[in-house]
GROMACS .gro file of C-alpha atoms in nm:
model
  219
    1MET     CA    1  -1.415   0.753   1.867
    2SER     CA    2  -1.221   0.988   1.640
    3LEU     CA    3  -0.959   0.860   1.398
    4GLN     CA    4  -0.697   1.068   1.580
    5GLU     CA    5  -0.796   0.920   1.916
    6ILE     CA    6  -0.750   0.566   1.785
    7GLN     CA    7  -0.413   0.653   1.635
    8ASP     CA    8  -0.310   0.812   1.966
    9ARG     CA    9  -0.413   0.496   2.154
   10ILE     CA   10  -0.213   0.280   1.913
   11GLU     CA   11   0.096   0.498   1.966
   12ALA     CA   12   0.048   0.487   2.344
   13ALA     CA   13   0.027   0.107   2.331
   14GLU     CA   14   0.346   0.097   2.121
   15ARG     CA   15   0.530   0.313   2.374
   16LYS     CA   16   0.407   0.104   2.666
   17ALA     CA   17   0.528  -0.213   2.491
   18GLY     CA   18   0.867  -0.060   2.411
   19ARG     CA   19   0.799  -0.070   2.039
   20THR     CA   20   0.889   0.186   1.773
   21VAL     CA   21   0.610   0.442   1.753
   22GLY     CA   22   0.437   0.435   1.416
   23GLU     CA   23   0.521   0.080   1.314
   24THR     CA   24   0.163  -0.047   1.362
   25ARG     CA   25  -0.055   0.020   1.059
   26LEU     CA   26  -0.418   0.110   1.120
   27ILE     CA   27  -0.652  -0.053   0.866
   28ALA     CA   28  -0.984   0.131   0.863
   29VAL     CA   29  -1.237  -0.144   0.793
   30SER     CA   30  -1.482   0.020   0.556
   31LYS     CA   31  -1.697  -0.283   0.466
   32VAL     CA   32  -2.070  -0.210   0.449
   33GLN     CA   33  -2.009   0.159   0.517
   34PRO     CA   34  -2.177   0.435   0.313
   35ASP     CA   35  -1.947   0.629   0.083
   36ALA     CA   36  -1.996   0.947   0.285
   37ARG     CA   37  -1.845   0.788   0.597
   38VAL     CA   38  -1.551   0.653   0.399
   39GLN     CA   39  -1.494   0.989   0.231
   40ALA     CA   40  -1.488   1.160   0.571
   41ILE     CA   41  -1.197   0.937   0.678
   42LEU     CA   42  -1.019   0.991   0.345
   43ASP     CA   43  -1.058   1.365   0.392
   44GLN     CA   44  -0.876   1.333   0.725
   45GLY     CA   45  -0.577   1.195   0.536
   46HIS     CA   46  -0.613   0.825   0.617
   47ARG     CA   47  -0.524   0.596   0.326
   48ILE     CA   48  -0.527   0.233   0.450
   49PHE     CA   49  -0.863   0.058   0.427
   50GLY     CA   50  -0.997  -0.293   0.464
   51GLU     CA   51  -1.277  -0.464   0.272
   52ASN     CA   52  -1.433  -0.807   0.321
   53ARG     CA   53  -1.585  -0.870  -0.020
   54VAL     CA   54  -1.418  -0.829  -0.359
   55GLN     CA   55  -1.747  -0.730  -0.522
   56GLU     CA   56  -1.808  -0.449  -0.273
   57ALA     CA   57  -1.450  -0.327  -0.304
   58ALA     CA   58  -1.478  -0.321  -0.683
   59GLY     CA   59  -1.789  -0.107  -0.661
   60LYS     CA   60  -1.640   0.142  -0.417
   61TRP     CA   61  -1.268   0.199  -0.459
   62PRO     CA   62  -1.201   0.276  -0.828
   63ALA     CA   63  -1.401   0.600  -0.794
   64PHE     CA   64  -1.224   0.697  -0.471
   65ARG     CA   65  -0.887   0.626  -0.632
   66GLU     CA   66  -0.966   0.879  -0.905
   67ARG     CA   67  -0.996   1.146  -0.635
   68TYR     CA   68  -0.745   1.040  -0.369
   69ASP     CA   69  -0.381   0.934  -0.410
   70ASN     CA   70  -0.195   0.650  -0.241
   71ILE     CA   71  -0.491   0.444  -0.123
   72ALA     CA   72  -0.384   0.102   0.006
   73LEU     CA   73  -0.663  -0.154   0.003
   74HIS     CA   74  -0.641  -0.465   0.221
   75LEU     CA   75  -0.873  -0.759   0.157
   76ILE     CA   76  -0.959  -0.905   0.498
   77GLY     CA   77  -1.252  -1.135   0.416
   78PRO     CA   78  -1.266  -1.490   0.279
   79LEU     CA   79  -1.146  -1.512  -0.081
   80GLN     CA   80  -1.292  -1.749  -0.339
   81THR     CA   81  -1.046  -1.873  -0.598
   82ASN     CA   82  -1.267  -1.745  -0.882
   83LYS     CA   83  -1.237  -1.392  -0.736
   84ALA     CA   84  -0.859  -1.410  -0.692
   85ARG     CA   85  -0.768  -1.220  -1.010
   86GLN     CA   86  -1.004  -0.935  -0.932
   87ALA     CA   87  -0.877  -0.925  -0.574
   88MET     CA   88  -0.517  -0.906  -0.693
   89GLU     CA   89  -0.603  -0.622  -0.931
   90LEU     CA   90  -0.777  -0.424  -0.655
   91ALA     CA   91  -0.583  -0.492  -0.336
   92GLN     CA   92  -0.233  -0.413  -0.216
   93ALA     CA   93  -0.261  -0.685   0.049
   94ILE     CA   94  -0.466  -1.002   0.102
   95HIS     CA   95  -0.497  -1.116   0.464
   96THR     CA   96  -0.689  -1.439   0.410
   97LEU     CA   97  -0.465  -1.688   0.230
   98ASP     CA   98  -0.592  -2.006   0.395
   99ARG     CA   99  -0.563  -2.311   0.167
  100PRO     CA  100  -0.333  -2.469  -0.094
  101LYS     CA  101  -0.581  -2.428  -0.381
  102LEU     CA  102  -0.594  -2.051  -0.328
  103ALA     CA  103  -0.215  -2.033  -0.294
  104LYS     CA  104  -0.171  -2.215  -0.626
  105THR     CA  105  -0.423  -1.987  -0.796
  106ILE     CA  106  -0.254  -1.671  -0.667
  107ALA     CA  107   0.090  -1.806  -0.767
  108ARG     CA  108  -0.031  -1.876  -1.121
  109LEU     CA  109  -0.195  -1.534  -1.153
  110ALA     CA  110   0.113  -1.361  -1.011
  111GLN     CA  111   0.320  -1.519  -1.290
  112GLU     CA  112   0.067  -1.402  -1.550
  113MET     CA  113   0.026  -1.052  -1.409
  114GLY     CA  114   0.388  -0.994  -1.309
  115THR     CA  115   0.280  -0.863  -0.970
  116CYS     CA  116   0.126  -0.987  -0.646
  117PRO     CA  117  -0.020  -0.820  -0.337
  118GLU     CA  118   0.142  -0.875   0.001
  119LEU     CA  119  -0.002  -1.191   0.155
  120PHE     CA  120  -0.095  -1.285   0.508
  121ILE     CA  121  -0.179  -1.645   0.593
  122GLN     CA  122  -0.491  -1.676   0.806
  123VAL     CA  123  -0.445  -1.906   1.106
  124ASN     CA  124  -0.751  -2.046   1.282
  125THR     CA  125  -0.596  -2.008   1.627
  126GLY     CA  126  -0.916  -2.113   1.803
  127GLU     CA  127  -0.956  -2.420   1.582
  128GLU     CA  128  -1.318  -2.321   1.522
  129PRO     CA  129  -1.490  -2.544   1.265
  130GLN     CA  130  -1.698  -2.258   1.122
  131LYS     CA  131  -1.400  -2.029   1.071
  132ALA     CA  132  -1.152  -2.015   0.783
  133GLY     CA  133  -0.778  -2.047   0.832
  134VAL     CA  134  -0.513  -2.314   0.861
  135LEU     CA  135  -0.490  -2.493   1.194
  136PRO     CA  136  -0.194  -2.397   1.415
  137ALA     CA  137  -0.043  -2.745   1.383
  138GLU     CA  138  -0.051  -2.714   1.004
  139ALA     CA  139   0.066  -2.354   0.980
  140ASP     CA  140   0.442  -2.419   0.952
  141GLY     CA  141   0.392  -2.659   0.661
  142PHE     CA  142   0.155  -2.428   0.476
  143ILE     CA  143   0.385  -2.128   0.520
  144LYS     CA  144   0.671  -2.326   0.366
  145GLU     CA  145   0.443  -2.446   0.085
  146ALA     CA  146   0.338  -2.089   0.001
  147GLN     CA  147   0.695  -1.961   0.015
  148ALA     CA  148   0.807  -2.241  -0.216
  149MET     CA  149   0.565  -2.095  -0.475
  150ASP     CA  150   0.754  -1.763  -0.450
  151LEU     CA  151   0.451  -1.599  -0.294
  152PRO     CA  152   0.522  -1.275  -0.102
  153VAL     CA  153   0.410  -1.400   0.239
  154ARG     CA  154   0.445  -1.099   0.469
  155GLY     CA  155   0.294  -1.250   0.781
  156LEU     CA  156  -0.001  -1.411   0.956
  157MET     CA  157  -0.355  -1.310   1.045
  158CYS     CA  158  -0.604  -1.433   1.304
  159ILE     CA  159  -0.955  -1.365   1.433
  160PRO     CA  160  -0.977  -1.494   1.793
  161PRO     CA  161  -1.293  -1.666   1.919
  162VAL     CA  162  -1.537  -1.410   2.056
  163GLU     CA  163  -1.565  -1.571   2.399
  164GLU     CA  164  -1.193  -1.622   2.463
  165GLU     CA  165  -0.917  -1.388   2.581
  166PRO     CA  166  -0.772  -1.254   2.255
  167SER     CA  167  -0.421  -1.205   2.396
  168LEU     CA  168  -0.373  -1.583   2.411
  169HIS     CA  169  -0.444  -1.604   2.039
  170PHE     CA  170  -0.228  -1.302   1.955
  171ALA     CA  171   0.062  -1.458   2.146
  172LEU     CA  172   0.016  -1.789   1.961
  173LEU     CA  173   0.011  -1.612   1.623
  174ALA     CA  174   0.326  -1.417   1.712
  175LYS     CA  175   0.502  -1.739   1.815
  176ILE     CA  176   0.416  -1.913   1.485
  177ALA     CA  177   0.530  -1.607   1.287
  178ALA     CA  178   0.858  -1.577   1.476
  179ARG     CA  179   0.963  -1.937   1.425
  180ASN     CA  180   0.895  -1.901   1.052
  181GLY     CA  181   1.083  -1.573   1.016
  182LEU     CA  182   0.771  -1.368   0.934
  183SER     CA  183   0.748  -1.007   1.052
  184GLY     CA  184   0.383  -0.927   0.975
  185LEU     CA  185   0.106  -0.978   1.230
  186SER     CA  186  -0.247  -0.880   1.126
  187MET     CA  187  -0.439  -0.901   1.453
  188GLY     CA  188  -0.658  -0.688   1.674
  189MET     CA  189  -0.993  -0.522   1.607
  190SER     CA  190  -1.202  -0.244   1.762
  191GLY     CA  191  -1.235  -0.408   2.103
  192ASP     CA  192  -0.883  -0.539   2.150
  193PHE     CA  193  -0.638  -0.354   1.925
  194GLU     CA  194  -0.428  -0.224   2.216
  195ARG     CA  195  -0.370  -0.579   2.342
  196ALA     CA  196  -0.271  -0.678   1.988
  197VAL     CA  197  -0.022  -0.390   1.966
  198ALA     CA  198   0.128  -0.499   2.298
  199LEU     CA  199   0.192  -0.843   2.147
  200GLY     CA  200   0.350  -0.718   1.825
  201ALA     CA  201   0.069  -0.644   1.578
  202THR     CA  202   0.193  -0.473   1.261
  203HIS     CA  203  -0.162  -0.425   1.129
  204VAL     CA  204  -0.478  -0.371   1.334
  205ARG     CA  205  -0.820  -0.391   1.168
  206VAL     CA  206  -1.055  -0.134   1.318
  207GLY     CA  207  -1.403  -0.071   1.182
  208SER     CA  208  -1.683   0.018   1.422
  209ALA     CA  209  -1.459   0.227   1.650
  210ILE     CA  210  -1.382   0.453   1.351
  211PHE     CA  211  -1.703   0.449   1.150
  212GLY     CA  212  -1.966   0.366   1.409
  213ALA     CA  213  -2.205   0.073   1.369
  214ARG     CA  214  -2.220  -0.084   1.024
  215ALA     CA  215  -2.493   0.056   0.806
  216PRO     CA  216  -2.601  -0.201   0.545
  217GLN     CA  217  -2.743  -0.026   0.244
  218THR     CA  218  -3.080  -0.142   0.120
  219GLY     CA  219  -3.221  -0.158  -0.229
   0.00000   0.00000   0.00000
């Protein structure tokens, strides 16, 4: 699917939902993609990208930033506290704030560095034991805890269970965000981004639909 086709489908979903056209940001998920594929999307003018691993992002994006202006990098994978500083130096947004220890580390580093990326709190809407994120019942408390540290919490993020209807999880995330006064909703991927837009997504994370199947590099 072409980048333009995906953007057109996002805009169509916004219109259908009665939303302002253009308010949903498309994050092109470039994890495990060869540089040539990423460069092709950059050459089309797209500037918002998502990476899962800090180490991979650090090896890829400094060189691209020397050649392309206004790149916004979003970290969408689990973040270890010992990688927090590097993540904050690289990324304009972190979508996976999921525990008090990480919040405290980011708050301390933000004081040191004088800056902090936008933050999204990951909510484990499916309450899956193998998945990161705060449980829905604990989300309100954690949001308040993070805000009390003066962290720039923009919104919430979720990854619905594969076997369940994602719209139920998107609706739950939107409900938690609304009652906490948060405007950002990072939800929706290649297979369900239109349903996410219909339920208020401000950021959709699309990888395979843009780049094709992931191509792990060997050696």
